[in-house]
CSV table of C-alpha atoms in Angstrom, one decimal:
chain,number,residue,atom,x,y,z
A,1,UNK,CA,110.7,60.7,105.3
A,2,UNK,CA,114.3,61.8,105.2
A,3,UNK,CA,113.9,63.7,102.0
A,4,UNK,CA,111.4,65.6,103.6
A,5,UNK,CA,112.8,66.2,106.4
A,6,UNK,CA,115.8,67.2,104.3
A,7,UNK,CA,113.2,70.2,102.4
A,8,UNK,CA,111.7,71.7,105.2
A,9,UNK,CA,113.9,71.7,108.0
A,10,UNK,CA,116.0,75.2,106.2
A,11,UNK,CA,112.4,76.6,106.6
A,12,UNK,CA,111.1,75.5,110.1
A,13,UNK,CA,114.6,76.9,110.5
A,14,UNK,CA,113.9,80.3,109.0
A,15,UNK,CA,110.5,80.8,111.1
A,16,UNK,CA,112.1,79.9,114.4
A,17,UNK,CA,115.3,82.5,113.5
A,18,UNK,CA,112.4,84.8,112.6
A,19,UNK,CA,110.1,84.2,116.0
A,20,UNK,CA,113.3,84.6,118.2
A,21,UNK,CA,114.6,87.9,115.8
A,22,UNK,CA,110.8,89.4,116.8
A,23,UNK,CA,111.2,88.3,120.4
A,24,UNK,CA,114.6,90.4,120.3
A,25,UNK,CA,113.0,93.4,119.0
A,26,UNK,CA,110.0,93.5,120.6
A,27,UNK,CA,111.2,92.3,124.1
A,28,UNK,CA,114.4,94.1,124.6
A,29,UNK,CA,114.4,97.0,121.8
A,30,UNK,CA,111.4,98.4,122.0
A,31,UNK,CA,110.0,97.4,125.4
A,32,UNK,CA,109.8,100.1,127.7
A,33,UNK,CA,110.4,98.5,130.8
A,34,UNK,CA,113.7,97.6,129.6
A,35,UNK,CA,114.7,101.1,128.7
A,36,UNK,CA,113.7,102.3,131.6
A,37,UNK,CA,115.5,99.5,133.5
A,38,UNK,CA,118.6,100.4,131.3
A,39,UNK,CA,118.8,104.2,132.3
A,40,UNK,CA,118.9,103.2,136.0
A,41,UNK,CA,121.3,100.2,136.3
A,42,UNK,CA,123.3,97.8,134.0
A,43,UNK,CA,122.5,94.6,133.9
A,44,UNK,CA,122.7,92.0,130.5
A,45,UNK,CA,119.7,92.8,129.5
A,46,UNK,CA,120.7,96.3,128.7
A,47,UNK,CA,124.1,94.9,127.2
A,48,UNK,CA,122.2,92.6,124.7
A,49,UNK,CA,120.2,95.8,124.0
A,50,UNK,CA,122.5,98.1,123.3
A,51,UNK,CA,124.4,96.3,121.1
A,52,UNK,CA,121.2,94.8,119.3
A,53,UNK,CA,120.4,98.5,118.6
A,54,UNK,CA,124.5,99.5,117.5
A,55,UNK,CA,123.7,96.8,115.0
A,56,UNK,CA,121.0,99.0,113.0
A,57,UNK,CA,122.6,101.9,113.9
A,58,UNK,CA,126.1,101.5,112.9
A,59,UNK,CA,127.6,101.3,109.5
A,60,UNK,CA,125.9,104.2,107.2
A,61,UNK,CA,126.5,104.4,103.6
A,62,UNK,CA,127.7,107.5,102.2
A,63,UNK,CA,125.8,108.3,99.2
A,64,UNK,CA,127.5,111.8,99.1
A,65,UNK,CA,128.5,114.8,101.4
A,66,UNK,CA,125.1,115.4,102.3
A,67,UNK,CA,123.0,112.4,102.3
A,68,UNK,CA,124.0,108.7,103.9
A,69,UNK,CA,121.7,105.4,103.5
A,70,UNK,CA,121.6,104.1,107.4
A,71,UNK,CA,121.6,100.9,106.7
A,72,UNK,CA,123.5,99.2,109.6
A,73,UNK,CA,125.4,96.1,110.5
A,74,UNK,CA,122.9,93.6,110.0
A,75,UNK,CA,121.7,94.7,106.4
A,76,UNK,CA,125.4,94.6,104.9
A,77,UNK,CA,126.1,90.9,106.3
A,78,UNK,CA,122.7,90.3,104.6
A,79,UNK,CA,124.2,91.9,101.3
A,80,UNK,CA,127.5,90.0,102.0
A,81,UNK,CA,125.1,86.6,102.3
A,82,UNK,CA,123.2,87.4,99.6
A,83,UNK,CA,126.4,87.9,96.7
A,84,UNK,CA,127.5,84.5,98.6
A,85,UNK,CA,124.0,83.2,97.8
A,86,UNK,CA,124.5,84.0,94.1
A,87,UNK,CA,127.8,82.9,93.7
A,88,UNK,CA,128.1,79.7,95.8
A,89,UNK,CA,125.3,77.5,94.2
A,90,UNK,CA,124.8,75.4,97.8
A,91,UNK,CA,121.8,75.4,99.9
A,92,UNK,CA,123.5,76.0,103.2
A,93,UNK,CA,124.7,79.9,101.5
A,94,UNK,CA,120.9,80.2,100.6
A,95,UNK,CA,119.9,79.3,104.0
A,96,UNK,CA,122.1,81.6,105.2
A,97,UNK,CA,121.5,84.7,103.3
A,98,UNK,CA,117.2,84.1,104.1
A,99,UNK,CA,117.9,83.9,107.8
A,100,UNK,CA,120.3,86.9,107.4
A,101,UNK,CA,117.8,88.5,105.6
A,102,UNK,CA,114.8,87.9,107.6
A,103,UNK,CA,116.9,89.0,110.9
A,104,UNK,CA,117.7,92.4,108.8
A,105,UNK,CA,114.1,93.2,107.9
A,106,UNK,CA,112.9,92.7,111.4
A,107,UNK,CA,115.9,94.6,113.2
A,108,UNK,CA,114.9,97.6,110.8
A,109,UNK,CA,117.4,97.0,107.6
A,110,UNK,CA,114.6,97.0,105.0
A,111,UNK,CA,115.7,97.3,101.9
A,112,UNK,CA,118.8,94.8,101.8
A,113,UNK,CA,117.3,92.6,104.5
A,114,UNK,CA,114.3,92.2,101.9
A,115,UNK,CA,116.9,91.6,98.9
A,116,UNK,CA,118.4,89.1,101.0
A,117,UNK,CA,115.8,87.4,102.1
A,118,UNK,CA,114.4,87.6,98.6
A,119,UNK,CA,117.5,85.9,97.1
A,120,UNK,CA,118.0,83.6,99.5
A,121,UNK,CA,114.4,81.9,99.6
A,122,UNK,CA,114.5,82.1,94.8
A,123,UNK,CA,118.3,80.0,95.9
A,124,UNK,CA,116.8,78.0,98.0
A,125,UNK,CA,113.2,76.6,96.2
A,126,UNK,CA,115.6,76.7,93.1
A,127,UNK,CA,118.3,74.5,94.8
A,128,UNK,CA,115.3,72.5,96.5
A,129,UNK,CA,113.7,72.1,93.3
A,130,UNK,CA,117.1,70.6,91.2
A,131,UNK,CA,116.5,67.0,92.5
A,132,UNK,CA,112.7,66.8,92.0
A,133,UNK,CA,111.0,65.4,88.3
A,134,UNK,CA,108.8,67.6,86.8
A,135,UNK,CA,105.1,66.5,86.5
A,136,UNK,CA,103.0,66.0,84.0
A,137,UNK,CA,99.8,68.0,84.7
A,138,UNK,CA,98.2,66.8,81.7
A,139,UNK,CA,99.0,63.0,82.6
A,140,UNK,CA,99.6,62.7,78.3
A,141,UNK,CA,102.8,60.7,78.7
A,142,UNK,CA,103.6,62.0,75.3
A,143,UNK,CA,100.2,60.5,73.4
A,144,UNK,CA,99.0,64.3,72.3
A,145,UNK,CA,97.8,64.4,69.0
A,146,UNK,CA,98.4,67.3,66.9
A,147,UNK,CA,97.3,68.2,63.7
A,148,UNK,CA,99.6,68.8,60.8
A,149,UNK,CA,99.1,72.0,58.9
């Protein structure tokens, strides 16, 4: 029971940061009673919206003079997560870039909230997977026959 607790408790994790990242976006970002609450009065409501949406907003990256990759606050701690991910062989760093990730994707960082998430969830199965035997499919426990040529 504990070691499978252990393996999917960083993914009951993941869909609950994900449910409450959707609850963000859909019920402060893009409701419209919100906004329109926001343009009369300040309340914290409107604070937690305004600097959810300075998250995606902020923090272009300047491809050249002309052109810049919007790809905001969220989507470069995913990138930061995700080269953590890769270099710090620990579960915790995998969780961490997949939660980072999946927050990204939904607050409208695509592309490096998807690489994130991508790399954390290979990191994590991957580190998941170190401490488990292999099984034999075939149930042959090495008595295979093979013909000599």
């Amino acid at each position: 029971m504990k070691r499978t607790l252990r393996l999917t408790l960083p993914w009951l994790s993941l869909i609950i940061i994900g449910v409450i990242a959707y609850a963000l976006r859909y019920g402060l970002v893009e409701s419209p009673d919100v906004a329109h609450l926001c343009d009369t009065m300040k309340s914290l409501e409107c604070t937690a919206r305004h600097a959810t949406v300075m998250g995606f907003i902020l923090a272009p990256l300047r491809m050249s003079a002309t052109y810049s990759y919007q790809m905001g606050i969220y989507g470069w701690a995913a990138l930061a997560a995700a080269v953590l991910a890769l270099s710090w062989k620990k579960p915790f760093a995998a969780w961490l870039a997949a939660a980072t990730g999946l927050v990204a994707v939904i607050l409208y960082c695509f592309a490096p909230g998807a690489f994130a998430l991508l790399v954390g969830c290979l990191r994590l199965v991957r580190l998941q997977s170190n401490g488990a035997t292999p099984l034999d499919h075939h149930r042959t426990g090495g008595r295979e026959i093979h013909a000599k040529p």
